[in-house]
Each structure stands twice: as C-alpha cells, then as structure tokens.
Coordinates of C-alpha atoms and ligand atoms in Angstrom, one line a residue:
M1 CA 10.1 -16.0 -20.9
P2 CA 9.9 -12.4 -19.4
H3 CA 12.3 -11.8 -16.4
V4 CA 10.8 -10.0 -13.2
A5 CA 12.5 -8.8 -10.3
F6 CA 10.2 -8.6 -7.2
I7 CA 11.5 -6.6 -4.4
G8 CA 9.4 -6.6 -0.9
L9 CA 7.7 -9.7 0.2
G10 CA 5.4 -8.4 2.8
R11 CA 1.7 -9.0 3.2
M12 CA 1.0 -7.6 -0.2
G13 CA 4.2 -8.3 -2.2
H14 CA 4.5 -12.0 -1.1
G15 CA 1.3 -12.6 -3.1
M16 CA 2.0 -10.4 -6.1
A17 CA 5.4 -12.2 -6.5
G18 CA 3.6 -15.3 -6.6
R19 CA 1.3 -14.4 -9.3
Y20 CA 4.3 -13.8 -11.7
L21 CA 5.5 -17.4 -10.8
D22 CA 2.0 -18.6 -11.5
A23 CA 1.8 -16.7 -14.9
G24 CA 5.2 -18.5 -16.0
F25 CA 7.5 -15.5 -15.7
S26 CA 11.2 -15.9 -14.6
V27 CA 11.2 -14.4 -11.1
A28 CA 14.1 -13.1 -8.9
V29 CA 13.0 -12.1 -5.5
W30 CA 14.6 -9.9 -2.6
N31 CA 13.2 -9.1 0.9
R32 CA 15.0 -7.4 3.5
S33 CA 14.5 -10.6 5.6
R34 CA 14.8 -13.8 3.7
A35 CA 12.6 -16.0 5.7
K36 CA 9.4 -14.5 3.8
A37 CA 10.8 -15.6 0.4
E38 CA 11.4 -19.4 1.2
D39 CA 8.2 -20.8 -0.2
L40 CA 8.6 -18.7 -3.3
I41 CA 12.1 -20.2 -3.8
M42 CA 10.5 -23.6 -3.5
R43 CA 8.1 -22.7 -6.4
G44 CA 11.0 -21.6 -8.5
A45 CA 11.9 -18.0 -7.8
R46 CA 15.8 -17.1 -7.5
W47 CA 16.8 -15.6 -4.3
A48 CA 18.7 -12.6 -4.9
S49 CA 21.3 -11.2 -2.5
S50 CA 20.2 -7.6 -2.9
P51 CA 17.9 -5.5 -5.0
A52 CA 20.9 -4.8 -7.4
D53 CA 21.6 -8.6 -7.9
A54 CA 17.7 -9.2 -8.4
A55 CA 17.5 -6.4 -11.2
I56 CA 20.4 -8.1 -13.2
D57 CA 18.7 -9.1 -16.6
A58 CA 15.2 -8.1 -15.5
D59 CA 12.8 -6.8 -17.9
A60 CA 10.8 -5.2 -15.2
V61 CA 11.6 -4.5 -11.6
V62 CA 8.4 -4.4 -9.2
T63 CA 8.7 -2.9 -5.8
M64 CA 6.3 -3.3 -3.0
V65 CA 7.7 -1.8 0.1
A66 CA 6.6 0.2 3.3
D67 CA 7.2 3.8 2.5
D68 CA 9.4 6.4 0.9
E69 CA 12.4 5.5 2.9
A70 CA 12.2 1.8 2.0
S71 CA 11.5 2.7 -1.7
R72 CA 14.6 5.0 -2.0
A73 CA 16.7 2.3 -0.3
V74 CA 15.6 -0.4 -2.7
W75 CA 15.9 1.7 -5.9
L76 CA 18.8 4.0 -5.1
G77 CA 20.7 2.5 -2.3
T78 CA 24.3 1.3 -2.6
D79 CA 22.8 -2.2 -3.6
G80 CA 19.8 -0.7 -5.0
A81 CA 18.0 -2.0 -8.2
A82 CA 18.8 1.0 -10.3
M83 CA 22.7 0.1 -9.9
T84 CA 22.3 -2.8 -12.3
M85 CA 19.2 -2.1 -14.4
K86 CA 19.7 -1.8 -18.3
A87 CA 18.4 1.3 -20.0
G88 CA 14.8 0.9 -21.2
T89 CA 13.9 -1.5 -18.1
L90 CA 10.6 -0.9 -16.5
A91 CA 10.7 0.3 -12.9
I92 CA 7.1 -0.3 -11.5
E93 CA 6.7 1.3 -8.0
C94 CA 3.6 -0.5 -6.4
S95 CA 4.3 0.7 -2.9
T96 CA 2.3 3.6 -1.3
V97 CA 4.7 6.6 -1.4
S98 CA 4.3 10.3 -1.0
Y99 CA 3.4 12.3 -4.1
Q100 CA 7.0 14.2 -3.8
H101 CA 8.8 10.9 -3.6
A102 CA 6.9 9.4 -6.8
R103 CA 8.0 12.5 -8.6
E104 CA 11.6 12.4 -7.6
M105 CA 11.8 8.8 -8.2
G106 CA 10.5 9.4 -11.8
R107 CA 12.9 12.0 -12.3
E108 CA 15.9 10.1 -11.0
L109 CA 15.0 6.8 -12.7
N110 CA 14.1 8.4 -16.0
G111 CA 17.4 10.2 -15.8
R112 CA 19.1 6.9 -15.6
G113 CA 17.3 5.7 -18.9
L114 CA 14.8 3.7 -16.9
I115 CA 11.0 3.8 -17.3
Y116 CA 9.4 4.6 -14.2
V117 CA 5.8 3.6 -13.5
D118 CA 3.7 5.1 -10.6
C119 CA 1.7 2.0 -9.8
P120 CA 0.1 2.1 -6.2
V121 CA -2.6 -0.4 -5.6
T122 CA -5.9 -0.9 -3.9
G123 CA -7.0 -4.1 -2.7
L124 CA -6.1 -6.4 0.4
P125 CA -3.7 -9.2 0.7
D126 CA -6.1 -11.8 -0.6
A127 CA -6.6 -9.7 -3.8
A128 CA -2.8 -9.3 -4.2
A129 CA -2.4 -13.2 -3.9
G130 CA -5.3 -13.6 -6.5
G131 CA -4.2 -11.2 -9.0
K132 CA -7.3 -9.0 -8.3
L133 CA -5.8 -5.8 -7.3
T134 CA -6.7 -2.3 -8.9
L135 CA -3.7 -0.6 -10.2
L136 CA -3.8 3.1 -10.0
V137 CA -1.2 4.1 -12.7
G138 CA 0.5 7.4 -13.4
A139 CA 2.8 7.1 -16.5
D140 CA 2.9 8.3 -20.1
A141 CA 0.5 6.2 -22.2
A142 CA 3.1 4.6 -24.2
D143 CA 5.1 3.6 -21.0
L144 CA 1.9 2.1 -19.6
E145 CA 1.5 0.0 -22.9
K146 CA 5.0 -1.3 -22.4
A147 CA 4.2 -2.1 -18.7
R148 CA 0.9 -3.8 -19.4
P149 CA 2.2 -7.4 -19.6
F150 CA 3.9 -6.9 -16.2
L151 CA 0.7 -5.4 -14.8
E152 CA -1.8 -8.1 -15.9
P153 CA -0.6 -11.0 -13.8
I154 CA -1.2 -8.7 -10.6
G155 CA -4.3 -6.5 -11.4
S156 CA -7.8 -7.2 -12.5
T157 CA -8.3 -3.4 -13.2
I158 CA -6.0 -0.8 -14.4
R159 CA -6.9 2.9 -13.9
H160 CA -4.7 5.2 -15.7
F161 CA -4.9 8.8 -14.1
G162 CA -2.3 10.6 -16.2
A163 CA 1.5 11.4 -15.8
V164 CA 3.8 10.0 -13.0
G165 CA 2.6 10.9 -9.6
S166 CA -1.1 11.1 -10.6
G167 CA -1.6 7.5 -9.4
T168 CA -0.2 8.3 -6.3
V169 CA -2.5 11.5 -5.9
Y170 CA -5.3 9.1 -6.2
K171 CA -4.2 6.4 -3.9
L172 CA -3.4 9.0 -1.3
I173 CA -6.8 10.7 -1.3
N174 CA -8.5 7.1 -1.4
N175 CA -6.6 6.2 1.8
L176 CA -7.2 9.5 3.5
M177 CA -10.8 9.4 2.8
G178 CA -10.5 5.8 4.4
A179 CA -8.6 7.0 7.4
I180 CA -11.2 9.6 8.1
Q181 CA -14.1 7.1 7.7
I182 CA -12.5 4.4 9.9
A183 CA -11.9 6.9 12.7
G184 CA -15.4 8.1 12.2
I185 CA -16.8 4.5 12.4
A186 CA -15.0 3.9 15.6
E187 CA -16.0 7.2 17.1
G188 CA -19.8 6.5 16.4
L189 CA -19.7 3.2 17.4
A190 CA -17.8 4.1 20.7
I191 CA -20.6 6.6 21.6
A192 CA -23.4 4.1 20.9
E193 CA -21.4 1.6 23.4
Q194 CA -21.0 4.1 26.1
A195 CA -24.8 5.3 25.8
G196 CA -25.5 1.5 26.3
L197 CA -27.3 0.8 23.1
D198 CA -27.9 -2.8 21.9
M199 CA -24.8 -3.1 19.7
K200 CA -26.4 -5.9 17.7
L201 CA -29.2 -3.5 16.6
V202 CA -26.6 -0.8 16.1
L203 CA -24.6 -2.9 13.7
E204 CA -27.7 -4.0 11.8
A205 CA -28.8 -0.4 11.4
V206 CA -25.4 1.1 10.6
E207 CA -24.6 -1.7 8.0
T208 CA -27.9 -1.1 6.0
G209 CA -28.4 2.9 6.8
V210 CA -27.2 5.7 4.8
A211 CA -23.9 5.9 6.5
A212 CA -22.9 2.4 5.4
S213 CA -19.9 2.0 3.0
P214 CA -17.5 -0.8 2.2
Q215 CA -15.3 0.4 5.1
V216 CA -18.4 0.3 7.4
I217 CA -19.2 -3.3 6.4
R218 CA -15.4 -4.3 6.6
H219 CA -14.8 -2.9 10.0
S220 CA -17.8 -2.2 12.2
K221 CA -18.4 -5.9 13.4
R222 CA -14.9 -6.4 14.0
M223 CA -14.6 -3.1 16.1
V224 CA -17.6 -4.1 18.2
A225 CA -16.3 -7.5 18.8
R226 CA -12.7 -6.2 19.3
N227 CA -11.6 -9.0 16.9
F228 CA -8.5 -7.7 15.3
A229 CA -6.9 -11.1 14.5
G230 CA -5.1 -11.5 11.1
A231 CA -4.0 -7.7 10.6
T232 CA -4.3 -6.9 6.8
F233 CA -3.6 -3.2 7.0
T234 CA -1.7 -1.7 10.0
S235 CA -2.1 1.3 12.0
A236 CA 1.4 2.3 11.0
L237 CA 0.6 2.0 7.2
R238 CA -2.6 3.9 7.7
H239 CA -0.8 6.6 9.6
K240 CA 1.7 6.8 6.8
D241 CA -0.7 7.1 4.1
A242 CA -2.7 9.9 5.7
A243 CA 0.5 11.9 6.7
Y244 CA 1.6 11.7 2.9
A245 CA -1.9 12.7 1.9
V246 CA -2.1 15.7 4.4
A247 CA 1.2 16.9 3.2
L248 CA -0.1 16.9 -0.3
A249 CA -3.3 18.6 0.7
E250 CA -1.4 21.4 2.4
S251 CA 0.7 21.9 -0.8
L252 CA -2.6 22.5 -2.9
L253 CA -5.4 23.8 -0.7
A254 CA -5.8 27.2 0.9
E255 CA -7.8 25.8 3.8
K256 CA -6.0 23.5 6.4
P257 CA -7.1 19.9 5.8
L258 CA -8.8 19.6 9.2
M259 CA -10.4 16.2 8.9
G260 CA -7.0 14.8 7.6
R261 CA -5.1 16.3 10.3
A262 CA -7.5 14.8 12.9
A263 CA -7.0 11.5 11.2
V264 CA -3.2 11.8 11.1
D265 CA -3.3 12.7 14.9
V266 CA -5.4 9.8 16.0
Y267 CA -3.5 7.2 13.8
A268 CA -0.3 8.7 15.2
R269 CA -1.9 7.6 18.7
A270 CA -2.8 4.1 17.4
K271 CA 0.8 3.6 15.9
A272 CA 2.3 4.6 19.1
V273 CA 0.5 1.9 21.0
A274 CA 0.6 -0.8 18.4
P275 CA 2.1 -0.1 15.0
D276 CA 1.7 -3.6 13.6
D277 CA -1.8 -4.2 14.7
D278 CA -4.8 -3.9 12.4
E279 CA -6.2 -0.5 11.8
A280 CA -9.6 -1.4 13.3
K281 CA -8.0 -1.2 16.7
M282 CA -8.8 2.3 16.4
I283 CA -12.0 1.6 18.4
E284 CA -9.7 1.1 21.4
I285 CA -8.2 4.6 21.0
V286 CA -11.4 6.5 20.9
S287 CA -13.7 4.4 23.2
R288 CA -12.1 5.2 26.7
P289 CA -14.9 6.2 28.8
K290 CA -15.2 9.6 30.4
G291 CA -13.9 9.1 34.0
Ligands
NAP1 P1 4.1 -5.1 5.2 O1 3.7 -6.6 5.2 O2 4.6 -4.4 6.4 O3 5.5 -5.2 4.3 C1 6.5 -4.1 4.2 C2 7.5 -4.6 3.3 O4 8.5 -3.5 3.2 C3 8.4 -5.8 3.7 O5 8.8 -6.4 2.7 C4 9.6 -5.0 4.5 O6 10.6 -5.9 4.7 C5 9.8 -3.9 3.6 N1 10.5 -2.8 4.3 C6 10.1 -2.1 5.2 N2 11.1 -1.3 5.4 C7 12.2 -1.4 4.6 C8 13.4 -0.8 4.4 N3 13.8 0.1 5.1 N4 14.2 -1.4 3.4 C9 13.8 -2.5 2.7 N5 12.6 -3.0 2.8 C10 11.7 -2.6 3.8 O7 3.4 -4.1 4.3 P2 2.2 -4.5 3.2 O8 0.9 -4.5 3.8 O9 2.7 -5.6 2.2 O10 2.4 -3.0 2.4 C11 3.3 -2.9 1.5 C12 2.9 -1.5 0.7 O11 1.7 -1.6 0.2 C13 2.8 -0.2 1.6 O12 3.3 0.9 0.9 C14 1.3 0.0 1.8 O13 0.9 1.2 2.3 C15 0.9 -0.7 0.5 N6 -0.6 -1.4 0.5 C16 -0.9 -2.3 1.5 C17 -2.1 -2.8 1.3 C18 -2.7 -3.8 2.5 O14 -3.9 -4.1 2.6 N7 -1.7 -4.3 3.4 C19 -3.1 -2.4 0.4 C20 -2.7 -1.5 -0.4 C21 -1.4 -1.0 -0.4 P3 10.6 -7.1 5.9 O15 9.8 -8.1 5.5 O16 12.1 -7.3 6.0 O17 10.0 -6.3 7.3

C-alpha cells in the first residue's frame, strides 16, 4: 500500500487528502490547525504532529498550503517534511507559489536527494474533493512517471509543461488572466448598474455575448445578486497569485504589465477589506457611485 503524507487541509487540501483515502493509500495528514483533520482521521488517516512526522516512511509528500511562506515552512522549517524524507521520495508541491520559489524549492529538495514535482492545480474545491483537478506539471519526464500513481487520485487531467517551474508559470498566467477578467466583469457590471440598466437583461446579454467566458458565467450573476456565500477562492489568494504573476512578468517583459498591476492593486484593496471573502466581492470595491 503506497504511503502518502498530505500537508495542508484547507478548502482544497482537505478534499485532495480524502481522495488518497478513497483510493486505498495509507495517509498521514498534518495541518497547522488540527480541527480540519478530524473527519479524515475518522476515515483512517494518521494524524501527524508535524510535517516531519507525517513524512516518515512516506513514498510521496504532497503539500497544498497558501503561499511561498507556508510552503517554505512545511518543507524546510525546523519540523519540515524534508527533515525526515528518505532520498528518492517524491516531493509534490500542489500549492500555488511564485516561480522563483518553485525553482528554489526544486534546487533545495533535489539537493537533498528528493524528487521535486512542481504541480499547481486548477479546479475549485468540489473538483478537489472529486479527484477532478487539472494538474499543471513542471518536472523531468522521468520524475513525472514516478509521480503519476500519486497524481492520478487527485487529477483527471495532467498537463506537462516542461521542467520544474513551468507548471507554476502556466498557473500564474492562468490566474493573472482570471484576476484581470474578474475585475473587468465587476467594472462592467458596476457601470451598467449605475447607469440604471435592467440587470436581468444585462446578465442574459453578457452571458450569451462575445465577452462571455467561464469566469463571466461563474461570477456575473453572483456579483449582481451580491451573493458571496460559500467562498471558494478568496480575495487574499487571488491577490497573492496576481502579485506572483506580475513579479514574473516584470522579470520577462520589457513593457510594464499594466493590466496585471491594476489587478494587483484592486485585489490589494479587496484583501484589505475582507481577505477571506470570495473574490467576487470585487464588485463592491468597484461599484461605489460617484458622489
Ligand atoms: P485555504 O483554504 O485558505 O487553505 C490554506 C492552507 O494553508 C491551510 O491548510 C492553512 O492552514 C495553510 N497555511 C497557511 N499559512 C500557513 C503557514 N504559515 N504554515 C503552515 N500552513 C499554512 O486555501 P485553499 O483554497 O485550500 O488554497 C490552497 C492553495 O491552493 C493555495 O496556494 C491556492 O492559491 C491554491 N488553489 C486554490 C484554489 C481554490 O479554488 N480555492 C484553486 C486552485 C489552487 P490552517 O488551516 O491552519 O489555516
């Protein structure tokens, strides 16, 4: 029975860890706050006292935490997973981190004889719980083959972009384009509201017109209804991803990433108001009428 250590049981990680239990893996779990692990423990997971404890005897360690800082802590902190992982163990990073961080972790962990797989994901928490994520992989082809049995329980699609860091490049551009679109949807709808248009008609038109996209379909009705219940992706996470993407853009492009920077600025405002609320609350930031 393969042994997996799963670190980070937030909205995404909780469902992903459950997939390994469903697939019959032996699973050790760790989360900064234990309460999120209770039902997984009831289902047979071993509670570990630290990432290092979780990683003892693991064939693969999978992390799904918030950002660079959290990722560094769970891999390389004093009780980090790398402290106990045996040479040749897979280190699968599913968190969305910066490009620089993914490359650094690759170097650090490979230098310790571990196999680092850059594996951010797309898909919402329901896809995570259903094993239907798209996995955006950056790894040597041979390392991907070693990791594949540990990726199949959590993902329905694997896209291999190239070497370590390339999965993160794609994830960051994907989420930057999303940030720009969501802010754009909010701004367009806010203008229509303030101009007094029939918003039922606007929604019907926007969802079926040329500006429609999965983001429009996902967010526009909820924005108009100001229905932000059940946050799936928060303003803080969207801001983090856009900021990481803009840093990458600034390292590669001669022109300043104007739209990206605008998205970072407006999500910084949303994060300052309510970091843990749904990103669709962007409409409240941009819809203040001219006074
Ligand atoms: P979340 O619910 O906020 O969970 C964040 C996780 O990170 C929690 O387990 C949290 O622990 C842990 N964490 C935060 N800071 C930490 C630290 N300093 N040390 C150790 N652990 C720390 O976020 P999520 O939505 O599951 O997202 C997790 C990752 O997936 C993020 O990188 C996000 O960008 C990415 N992602 C999210 C979605 C989505 O739709 N939500 C989709 C694709 C990718 P506690 O429980 O103790 O706070």
